[in-house]
Amino acid sequence: MSLPLSSYRIWITRPAAQAGYLSESIVKKGAEVYTLPLLSISPATDQSELNDALSRLVQFDLAVFISPSALNAVFAKLNSPWPKDLPIAVVGPGSAKRAAELGAKRIICPPTQFDGEGLLQELGAQTGKKIVLFRGNGGRDILPAGLSAAGASVTVVTAYQRSAPTLDVSEIEYQLQRGCDGIVISSSEAAQHLFNWAGGETRLKLQCALYFVPHHRIAEALQANGANHIVQTEAGDDGITQSICRYFAPVLSPKE
């Protein structure tokens, strides 16, 4: 029996350090994977904010992490175990999985709506709470503003730096010629980087490509750049893989 993604070629655009599990999952379903990181992740330019927050973790009632990259950046700098009484809140299953891998025991994650709004709803009132929020440079303000409105005192920390990668037009053209049956885009920023870079015939080809995205905001960013062949997937790496498999599953003819 052939695997559900046999003969398909899927592009994964996650940052390099976050692409492994999803790539392996899709390869196990039979696809060929091409990795094209559309975000570069590096340490925060100024480490003083992060160092200060880590020196007084025990003073906080809750730590919020925007992404797996935020978790990686913070846990890489820890000089002692994570405080056992300090719960970790995340916006989606990918971050929840990474937090568990790093040894976190108390993890809060929305059950269905995997974004800042979903986490705010899950957390509810935070009157008098001290919350530290770890994110990349220039993140959305929905969570800090929402937590403050819920009564918390919020310390926002830039834990890592996001930047646009340097893309090679000849390499992308070569990969398009080799085949592109679908492109997984995991953030609106990554979608914007792709189309900020692409011009001419390459841009037209990318506008005609099929995209798999786990959130409607990413679909909106793609549509704003002229891409309209978009499938919204389930959240998390397993959900994305399952959604891609369902999309490409052959339609069985009814029995005569």
PDB file of N, CA and C in Angstrom, residues 199-239:
ATOM      1  N   GLY A 199      10.037  38.544  -6.764  1.00  0.00           N
ATOM      2  CA  GLY A 199       9.565  39.468  -7.784  1.00  0.00           C
ATOM      3  C   GLY A 199       9.449  38.774  -9.133  1.00  0.00           C
ATOM      4  N   GLY A 200       8.876  39.461 -10.101  1.00  0.00           N
ATOM      5  CA  GLY A 200       8.810  38.955 -11.465  1.00  0.00           C
ATOM      6  C   GLY A 200       8.119  37.617 -11.585  1.00  0.00           C
ATOM      7  N   GLU A 201       8.691  36.730 -12.426  1.00  0.00           N
ATOM      8  CA  GLU A 201       8.104  35.416 -12.680  1.00  0.00           C
ATOM      9  C   GLU A 201       8.072  34.563 -11.413  1.00  0.00           C
ATOM     10  N   THR A 202       9.078  34.720 -10.560  1.00  0.00           N
ATOM     11  CA  THR A 202       9.106  33.939  -9.330  1.00  0.00           C
ATOM     12  C   THR A 202       7.904  34.281  -8.449  1.00  0.00           C
ATOM     13  N   ARG A 203       7.591  35.566  -8.348  1.00  0.00           N
ATOM     14  CA  ARG A 203       6.440  35.986  -7.554  1.00  0.00           C
ATOM     15  C   ARG A 203       5.145  35.412  -8.120  1.00  0.00           C
ATOM     16  N   LEU A 204       5.004  35.437  -9.431  1.00  0.00           N
ATOM     17  CA  LEU A 204       3.799  34.890 -10.052  1.00  0.00           C
ATOM     18  C   LEU A 204       3.660  33.401  -9.759  1.00  0.00           C
ATOM     19  N   LYS A 205       4.759  32.684  -9.817  1.00  0.00           N
ATOM     20  CA  LYS A 205       4.714  31.249  -9.532  1.00  0.00           C
ATOM     21  C   LYS A 205       4.328  30.998  -8.074  1.00  0.00           C
ATOM     22  N   LEU A 206       4.872  31.804  -7.172  1.00  0.00           N
ATOM     23  CA  LEU A 206       4.556  31.633  -5.761  1.00  0.00           C
ATOM     24  C   LEU A 206       3.108  32.031  -5.460  1.00  0.00           C
ATOM     25  N   GLN A 207       2.592  33.003  -6.192  1.00  0.00           N
ATOM     26  CA  GLN A 207       1.179  33.373  -6.012  1.00  0.00           C
ATOM     27  C   GLN A 207       0.255  32.234  -6.433  1.00  0.00           C
ATOM     28  N   CYS A 208       0.710  31.401  -7.363  1.00  0.00           N
ATOM     29  CA  CYS A 208      -0.104  30.291  -7.855  1.00  0.00           C
ATOM     30  C   CYS A 208       0.079  29.007  -7.036  1.00  0.00           C
ATOM     31  N   ALA A 209       0.998  29.020  -6.089  1.00  0.00           N
ATOM     32  CA  ALA A 209       1.288  27.816  -5.304  1.00  0.00           C
ATOM     33  C   ALA A 209       0.161  27.513  -4.318  1.00  0.00           C
ATOM     34  N   LEU A 210       0.158  26.279  -3.834  1.00  0.00           N
ATOM     35  CA  LEU A 210      -0.784  25.841  -2.800  1.00  0.00           C
ATOM     36  C   LEU A 210      -0.120  26.009  -1.438  1.00  0.00           C
ATOM     37  N   TYR A 211      -0.827  26.633  -0.508  1.00  0.00           N
ATOM     38  CA  TYR A 211      -0.278  26.886   0.826  1.00  0.00           C
ATOM     39  C   TYR A 211      -1.098  26.173   1.892  1.00  0.00           C
ATOM     40  N   PHE A 212      -0.389  25.621   2.877  1.00  0.00           N
ATOM     41  CA  PHE A 212      -1.017  25.031   4.058  1.00  0.00           C
ATOM     42  C   PHE A 212      -0.655  25.895   5.261  1.00  0.00           C
ATOM     43  N   VAL A 213      -1.657  26.414   5.952  1.00  0.00           N
ATOM     44  CA  VAL A 213      -1.413  27.344   7.056  1.00  0.00           C
ATOM     45  C   VAL A 213      -2.266  26.947   8.255  1.00  0.00           C
ATOM     46  N   PRO A 214      -1.752  27.092   9.499  1.00  0.00           N
ATOM     47  CA  PRO A 214      -2.517  26.694  10.676  1.00  0.00           C
ATOM     48  C   PRO A 214      -3.367  27.800  11.297  1.00  0.00           C
ATOM     49  N   HIS A 215      -3.366  29.013  10.697  1.00  0.00           N
ATOM     50  CA  HIS A 215      -4.136  30.098  11.309  1.00  0.00           C
ATOM     51  C   HIS A 215      -4.637  31.048  10.226  1.00  0.00           C
ATOM     52  N   HIS A 216      -5.836  31.606  10.469  1.00  0.00           N
ATOM     53  CA  HIS A 216      -6.451  32.459   9.455  1.00  0.00           C
ATOM     54  C   HIS A 216      -5.641  33.738   9.193  1.00  0.00           C
ATOM     55  N   ARG A 217      -4.877  34.220  10.187  1.00  0.00           N
ATOM     56  CA  ARG A 217      -4.079  35.436   9.951  1.00  0.00           C
ATOM     57  C   ARG A 217      -2.994  35.192   8.914  1.00  0.00           C
ATOM     58  N   ILE A 218      -2.449  33.987   8.889  1.00  0.00           N
ATOM     59  CA  ILE A 218      -1.438  33.655   7.882  1.00  0.00           C
ATOM     60  C   ILE A 218      -2.085  33.621   6.497  1.00  0.00           C
ATOM     61  N   ALA A 219      -3.279  33.049   6.421  1.00  0.00           N
ATOM     62  CA  ALA A 219      -4.012  33.037   5.145  1.00  0.00           C
ATOM     63  C   ALA A 219      -4.267  34.457   4.662  1.00  0.00           C
ATOM     64  N   GLU A 220      -4.627  35.350   5.568  1.00  0.00           N
ATOM     65  CA  GLU A 220      -4.887  36.745   5.190  1.00  0.00           C
ATOM     66  C   GLU A 220      -3.612  37.419   4.671  1.00  0.00           C
ATOM     67  N   ALA A 221      -2.464  37.121   5.293  1.00  0.00           N
ATOM     68  CA  ALA A 221      -1.194  37.691   4.831  1.00  0.00           C
ATOM     69  C   ALA A 221      -0.854  37.194   3.430  1.00  0.00           C
ATOM     70  N   LEU A 222      -1.118  35.930   3.162  1.00  0.00           N
ATOM     71  CA  LEU A 222      -0.870  35.381   1.830  1.00  0.00           C
ATOM     72  C   LEU A 222      -1.810  35.998   0.796  1.00  0.00           C
ATOM     73  N   GLN A 223      -3.076  36.112   1.158  1.00  0.00           N
ATOM     74  CA  GLN A 223      -4.051  36.686   0.234  1.00  0.00           C
ATOM     75  C   GLN A 223      -3.700  38.134  -0.108  1.00  0.00           C
ATOM     76  N   ALA A 224      -3.183  38.870   0.874  1.00  0.00           N
ATOM     77  CA  ALA A 224      -2.795  40.259   0.635  1.00  0.00           C
ATOM     78  C   ALA A 224      -1.656  40.359  -0.377  1.00  0.00           C
ATOM     79  N   ASN A 225      -0.928  39.266  -0.559  1.00  0.00           N
ATOM     80  CA  ASN A 225       0.181  39.235  -1.518  1.00  0.00           C
ATOM     81  C   ASN A 225      -0.175  38.490  -2.797  1.00  0.00           C
ATOM     82  N   GLY A 226      -1.462  38.222  -2.987  1.00  0.00           N
ATOM     83  CA  GLY A 226      -1.905  37.650  -4.253  1.00  0.00           C
ATOM     84  C   GLY A 226      -2.025  36.150  -4.301  1.00  0.00           C
ATOM     85  N   ALA A 227      -1.774  35.456  -3.183  1.00  0.00           N
ATOM     86  CA  ALA A 227      -1.929  34.000  -3.152  1.00  0.00           C
ATOM     87  C   ALA A 227      -3.349  33.663  -2.706  1.00  0.00           C
ATOM     88  N   ASN A 228      -4.002  32.750  -3.416  1.00  0.00           N
ATOM     89  CA  ASN A 228      -5.392  32.429  -3.097  1.00  0.00           C
ATOM     90  C   ASN A 228      -5.672  30.936  -2.944  1.00  0.00           C
ATOM     91  N   HIS A 229      -4.677  30.112  -3.241  1.00  0.00           N
ATOM     92  CA  HIS A 229      -4.863  28.660  -3.109  1.00  0.00           C
ATOM     93  C   HIS A 229      -4.335  28.261  -1.728  1.00  0.00           C
ATOM     94  N   ILE A 230      -5.206  28.365  -0.721  1.00  0.00           N
ATOM     95  CA  ILE A 230      -4.780  28.246   0.673  1.00  0.00           C
ATOM     96  C   ILE A 230      -5.683  27.260   1.409  1.00  0.00           C
ATOM     97  N   VAL A 231      -5.076  26.362   2.155  1.00  0.00           N
ATOM     98  CA  VAL A 231      -5.807  25.395   2.979  1.00  0.00           C
ATOM     99  C   VAL A 231      -5.450  25.641   4.432  1.00  0.00           C
ATOM    100  N   GLN A 232      -6.447  25.886   5.269  1.00  0.00           N
ATOM    101  CA  GLN A 232      -6.180  26.042   6.703  1.00  0.00           C
ATOM    102  C   GLN A 232      -6.164  24.667   7.348  1.00  0.00           C
ATOM    103  N   THR A 233      -5.086  24.389   8.066  1.00  0.00           N
ATOM    104  CA  THR A 233      -4.875  23.078   8.675  1.00  0.00           C
ATOM    105  C   THR A 233      -5.240  23.086  10.149  1.00  0.00           C
ATOM    106  N   GLU A 234      -5.202  21.912  10.742  1.00  0.00           N
ATOM    107  CA  GLU A 234      -5.256  21.821  12.190  1.00  0.00           C
ATOM    108  C   GLU A 234      -3.956  22.392  12.753  1.00  0.00           C
ATOM    109  N   ALA A 235      -3.958  22.679  14.049  1.00  0.00           N
ATOM    110  CA  ALA A 235      -2.764  23.241  14.685  1.00  0.00           C
ATOM    111  C   ALA A 235      -1.776  22.141  15.056  1.00  0.00           C
ATOM    112  N   GLY A 236      -0.526  22.535  15.296  1.00  0.00           N
ATOM    113  CA  GLY A 236       0.504  21.598  15.723  1.00  0.00           C
ATOM    114  C   GLY A 236       1.055  20.796  14.555  1.00  0.00           C
ATOM    115  N   ASP A 237       2.239  20.241  14.735  1.00  0.00           N
ATOM    116  CA  ASP A 237       2.891  19.503  13.648  1.00  0.00           C
ATOM    117  C   ASP A 237       2.082  18.291  13.196  1.00  0.00           C
ATOM    118  N   ASP A 238       1.538  17.542  14.151  1.00  0.00           N
ATOM    119  CA  ASP A 238       0.741  16.366  13.790  1.00  0.00           C
ATOM    120  C   ASP A 238      -0.530  16.792  13.069  1.00  0.00           C
ATOM    121  N   GLY A 239      -1.147  17.889  13.538  1.00  0.00           N
ATOM    122  CA  GLY A 239      -2.351  18.376  12.883  1.00  0.00           C
ATOM    123  C   GLY A 239      -2.087  18.843  11.462  1.00  0.00           C
TER     124      GLY A 239
END
